[in-house]
Amino acid sequence: LINVGGVAIILYFVMRYFQAQTENAMVALVSEQGKTDRLLLNILPKAIADRLKQSSERIADRYDSVTILFADLVGFTTISAGMPADDLVEMLSRVFSSFDDLAEKHGVEKIKTIGDAYMVVCGAPETRRDHANAIADLALDMVRKLEEIAASTGLHLMMRVGINSGPVIAGVIGSAKFSYDLWGDTVNMASR
């Protein structure tokens, strides 16, 4: 009876130990899944990330009417030549982070930054009827925000803004470092 009871007690504690380890592993797995999801949402719009999770099919969509905005800093090469690297990256991060906040406020999707250029779209991947108004409001807020940053840093910061509305093709390209991007004359005109 003592032998059987001793073995039962040992088995009980071993089972509890493995159960606790399994629970810890599940908590860690959920935490890592959350980190992965946040990273994916930093790269892709939520609607596109959700589609990629559900299917491995190539994402390629046509949108009949969206509005694109490109913004870039005027004289960036001259500004960057006279700044230490840390200060330059800090300034760009401050500018683009404030633009990111404004894009979120206006319900506009950031597509990418290219050097000192910032690209957003409204109307894709989530369609919106007021996409042109949302982009115009965003552009005005971006100009005001850049003026605030220029005043607080003492730098002479100005930007060019290009806006265009029309049809685009949108999709996810690449495999190792994939990205969601837009193509078409609408994009080309806004960038010019």
Tab-separated table of C-alpha atoms in Angstrom:
chain	number	residue	atom	x	y	z
A	1	LEU	CA	0.000	0.000	0.000
A	2	ILE	CA	2.862	2.357	0.881
A	3	ASN	CA	4.710	1.480	-2.356
A	4	VAL	CA	1.599	1.996	-4.478
A	5	GLY	CA	0.762	5.224	-2.611
A	6	GLY	CA	4.353	6.490	-2.988
A	7	VAL	CA	4.341	5.765	-6.731
A	8	ALA	CA	0.921	7.443	-7.075
A	9	ILE	CA	2.158	10.570	-5.275
A	10	ILE	CA	5.309	10.719	-7.427
A	11	LEU	CA	3.239	10.259	-10.607
A	12	TYR	CA	0.821	12.969	-9.460
A	13	PHE	CA	3.636	15.500	-8.969
A	14	VAL	CA	5.320	14.527	-12.246
A	15	MET	CA	2.006	14.984	-14.083
A	16	ARG	CA	1.442	18.371	-12.392
A	17	TYR	CA	4.978	19.420	-13.370
A	18	PHE	CA	4.408	18.507	-17.034
A	19	GLN	CA	0.992	20.170	-17.000
A	20	ALA	CA	2.551	23.381	-15.661
A	21	GLN	CA	5.282	23.201	-18.322
A	22	THR	CA	2.654	22.727	-21.034
A	23	GLU	CA	0.704	25.747	-19.766
A	24	ASN	CA	3.894	27.851	-19.697
A	25	ALA	CA	4.692	26.795	-23.257
A	26	MET	CA	1.180	27.742	-24.401
A	27	VAL	CA	1.463	31.177	-22.756
A	28	ALA	CA	4.840	31.719	-24.439
A	29	LEU	CA	3.395	30.565	-27.780
A	30	VAL	CA	0.473	33.009	-27.521
A	31	SER	CA	2.908	35.807	-26.621
A	32	GLU	CA	5.130	35.024	-29.618
A	33	GLN	CA	2.085	34.827	-31.906
A	34	GLY	CA	1.114	38.315	-30.723
A	35	LYS	CA	4.593	39.622	-31.514
A	36	THR	CA	4.473	38.031	-34.958
A	37	ASP	CA	1.066	39.569	-35.653
A	38	ARG	CA	2.279	43.036	-34.592
A	39	LEU	CA	5.325	42.725	-36.857
A	40	LEU	CA	3.155	41.630	-39.766
A	41	LEU	CA	0.842	44.614	-39.217
A	42	ASN	CA	3.888	46.921	-39.340
A	43	ILE	CA	4.579	45.643	-42.859
A	44	LEU	CA	1.109	45.064	-44.289
A	45	PRO	CA	-2.371	46.558	-43.966
A	46	LYS	CA	-4.574	44.536	-41.579
A	47	ALA	CA	-6.945	43.364	-44.332
A	48	ILE	CA	-3.996	42.088	-46.389
A	49	ALA	CA	-2.319	40.426	-43.390
A	50	ASP	CA	-5.578	38.629	-42.589
A	51	ARG	CA	-5.857	37.399	-46.195
A	52	LEU	CA	-2.258	36.134	-46.139
A	53	LYS	CA	-2.898	34.212	-42.923
A	54	GLN	CA	-5.953	32.517	-44.427
A	55	SER	CA	-4.520	31.642	-47.830
A	56	SER	CA	-1.191	31.336	-49.582
A	57	GLU	CA	-2.617	32.634	-52.876
A	58	ARG	CA	-0.967	35.649	-54.479
A	59	ILE	CA	-2.686	38.903	-53.557
A	60	ALA	CA	-3.407	41.097	-56.567
A	61	ASP	CA	-6.357	43.496	-56.603
A	62	ARG	CA	-7.686	46.188	-58.903
A	63	TYR	CA	-9.246	49.316	-57.424
A	64	ASP	CA	-11.186	51.644	-59.689
A	65	SER	CA	-10.889	54.722	-57.503
A	66	VAL	CA	-8.321	55.510	-54.816
A	67	THR	CA	-6.284	58.560	-53.882
A	68	ILE	CA	-2.494	58.458	-53.563
A	69	LEU	CA	-0.317	60.963	-51.719
A	70	PHE	CA	3.445	61.336	-52.008
A	71	ALA	CA	5.277	63.798	-49.777
A	72	ASP	CA	9.000	64.491	-49.763
A	73	LEU	CA	11.261	66.962	-48.013
A	74	VAL	CA	12.527	69.848	-50.137
A	75	GLY	CA	16.328	70.082	-50.212
A	76	PHE	CA	16.791	66.911	-48.209
A	77	THR	CA	20.207	66.160	-49.730
A	78	THR	CA	21.520	69.556	-48.617
A	79	ILE	CA	19.969	69.202	-45.158
A	80	SER	CA	21.351	65.690	-44.689
A	81	ALA	CA	24.858	66.640	-45.811
A	82	GLY	CA	25.230	69.061	-42.915
A	83	MET	CA	23.838	66.821	-40.149
A	84	PRO	CA	25.386	64.048	-38.075
A	85	ALA	CA	23.853	60.638	-38.864
A	86	ASP	CA	22.137	60.302	-35.479
A	87	ASP	CA	20.514	63.728	-35.782
A	88	LEU	CA	19.356	63.025	-39.325
A	89	VAL	CA	17.769	59.696	-38.438
A	90	GLU	CA	16.171	61.238	-35.344
A	91	MET	CA	14.691	64.073	-37.413
A	92	LEU	CA	13.354	61.715	-40.103
A	93	SER	CA	11.933	59.410	-37.461
A	94	ARG	CA	10.184	62.317	-35.771
A	95	VAL	CA	8.722	63.560	-39.060
A	96	PHE	CA	7.588	60.153	-40.300
A	97	SER	CA	6.273	59.037	-36.908
A	98	SER	CA	4.116	62.158	-36.754
A	99	PHE	CA	2.929	61.445	-40.316
A	100	ASP	CA	2.115	57.862	-39.273
A	101	ASP	CA	-0.036	59.208	-36.423
A	102	LEU	CA	-1.830	61.554	-38.814
A	103	ALA	CA	-2.392	58.753	-41.346
A	104	GLU	CA	-3.979	56.639	-38.635
A	105	LYS	CA	-6.111	59.581	-37.485
A	106	HIS	CA	-7.460	60.080	-41.018
A	107	GLY	CA	-7.931	56.359	-41.747
A	108	VAL	CA	-5.319	56.383	-44.489
A	109	GLU	CA	-2.984	53.457	-45.243
A	110	LYS	CA	0.760	54.105	-45.235
A	111	ILE	CA	2.394	52.179	-48.045
A	112	LYS	CA	6.070	53.004	-47.552
A	113	THR	CA	8.828	55.493	-47.043
A	114	ILE	CA	11.535	55.807	-49.660
A	115	GLY	CA	14.424	57.890	-48.357
A	116	ASP	CA	12.772	61.189	-47.472
A	117	ALA	CA	9.547	60.388	-49.370
A	118	TYR	CA	6.344	59.208	-47.721
A	119	MET	CA	3.582	57.369	-49.622
A	120	VAL	CA	-0.002	56.714	-48.504
A	121	VAL	CA	-3.245	55.561	-50.123
A	122	CYS	CA	-6.884	55.936	-49.232
A	123	GLY	CA	-9.471	53.675	-50.814
A	124	ALA	CA	-7.332	50.529	-50.772
A	125	PRO	CA	-7.251	47.893	-49.447
A	126	GLU	CA	-10.364	49.126	-47.638
A	127	THR	CA	-12.597	50.999	-50.067
A	128	ARG	CA	-13.845	54.451	-49.073
A	129	ARG	CA	-16.016	56.892	-50.968
A	130	ASP	CA	-14.403	59.962	-49.348
A	131	HIS	CA	-10.818	58.915	-50.148
A	132	ALA	CA	-9.895	62.206	-51.850
A	133	ASN	CA	-11.199	64.299	-48.951
A	134	ALA	CA	-9.368	62.150	-46.402
A	135	ILE	CA	-6.078	62.524	-48.302
A	136	ALA	CA	-6.540	66.286	-48.712
A	137	ASP	CA	-7.197	66.668	-44.974
A	138	LEU	CA	-4.143	64.526	-44.238
A	139	ALA	CA	-1.960	66.648	-46.536
A	140	LEU	CA	-2.990	69.864	-44.780
A	141	ASP	CA	-2.284	68.316	-41.367
A	142	MET	CA	1.112	67.063	-42.594
A	143	VAL	CA	2.093	70.557	-43.710
A	144	ARG	CA	1.071	71.993	-40.323
A	145	LYS	CA	2.956	69.250	-38.453
A	146	LEU	CA	6.109	69.801	-40.501
A	147	GLU	CA	5.927	73.526	-39.731
A	148	GLU	CA	5.733	72.666	-35.998
A	149	ILE	CA	8.733	70.341	-36.250
A	150	ALA	CA	10.715	72.953	-38.215
A	151	ALA	CA	9.957	75.592	-35.581
A	152	SER	CA	10.977	73.318	-32.703
A	153	THR	CA	14.203	72.087	-34.356
A	154	GLY	CA	15.288	75.316	-35.998
A	155	LEU	CA	15.657	73.492	-39.313
A	156	HIS	CA	14.276	74.933	-42.541
A	157	LEU	CA	11.908	72.071	-43.404
A	158	MET	CA	9.489	72.243	-46.313
A	159	MET	CA	7.850	69.515	-48.329
A	160	ARG	CA	6.327	68.869	-51.705
A	161	VAL	CA	3.041	66.991	-51.811
A	162	GLY	CA	1.659	65.175	-54.850
A	163	ILE	CA	-1.904	63.864	-54.844
A	164	ASN	CA	-3.766	61.984	-57.549
A	165	SER	CA	-6.966	59.937	-57.732
A	166	GLY	CA	-7.801	57.109	-60.082
A	167	PRO	CA	-7.459	53.360	-60.654
A	168	VAL	CA	-4.550	51.251	-59.353
A	169	ILE	CA	-3.359	47.682	-59.130
A	170	ALA	CA	-2.343	46.633	-55.627
A	171	GLY	CA	-0.676	43.499	-54.360
A	172	VAL	CA	1.951	41.762	-52.306
A	173	ILE	CA	5.271	41.135	-54.008
A	174	GLY	CA	8.394	39.300	-52.932
A	175	SER	CA	8.876	36.319	-50.671
A	176	ALA	CA	11.813	36.965	-48.340
A	177	LYS	CA	11.036	40.642	-47.739
A	178	PHE	CA	7.552	41.017	-49.116
A	179	SER	CA	5.697	44.295	-49.352
A	180	TYR	CA	2.281	45.622	-50.245
A	181	ASP	CA	2.571	48.087	-53.111
A	182	LEU	CA	0.524	49.955	-55.730
A	183	TRP	CA	1.075	50.429	-59.468
A	184	GLY	CA	-0.410	52.431	-62.292
A	185	ASP	CA	-0.568	55.881	-63.841
A	186	THR	CA	-2.375	57.195	-60.766
A	187	VAL	CA	0.667	56.363	-58.647
A	188	ASN	CA	3.129	57.728	-61.205
A	189	MET	CA	1.286	61.049	-61.488
A	190	ALA	CA	1.073	61.497	-57.706
A	191	SER	CA	4.813	60.813	-57.368
A	192	ARG	CA	5.623	63.485	-59.965
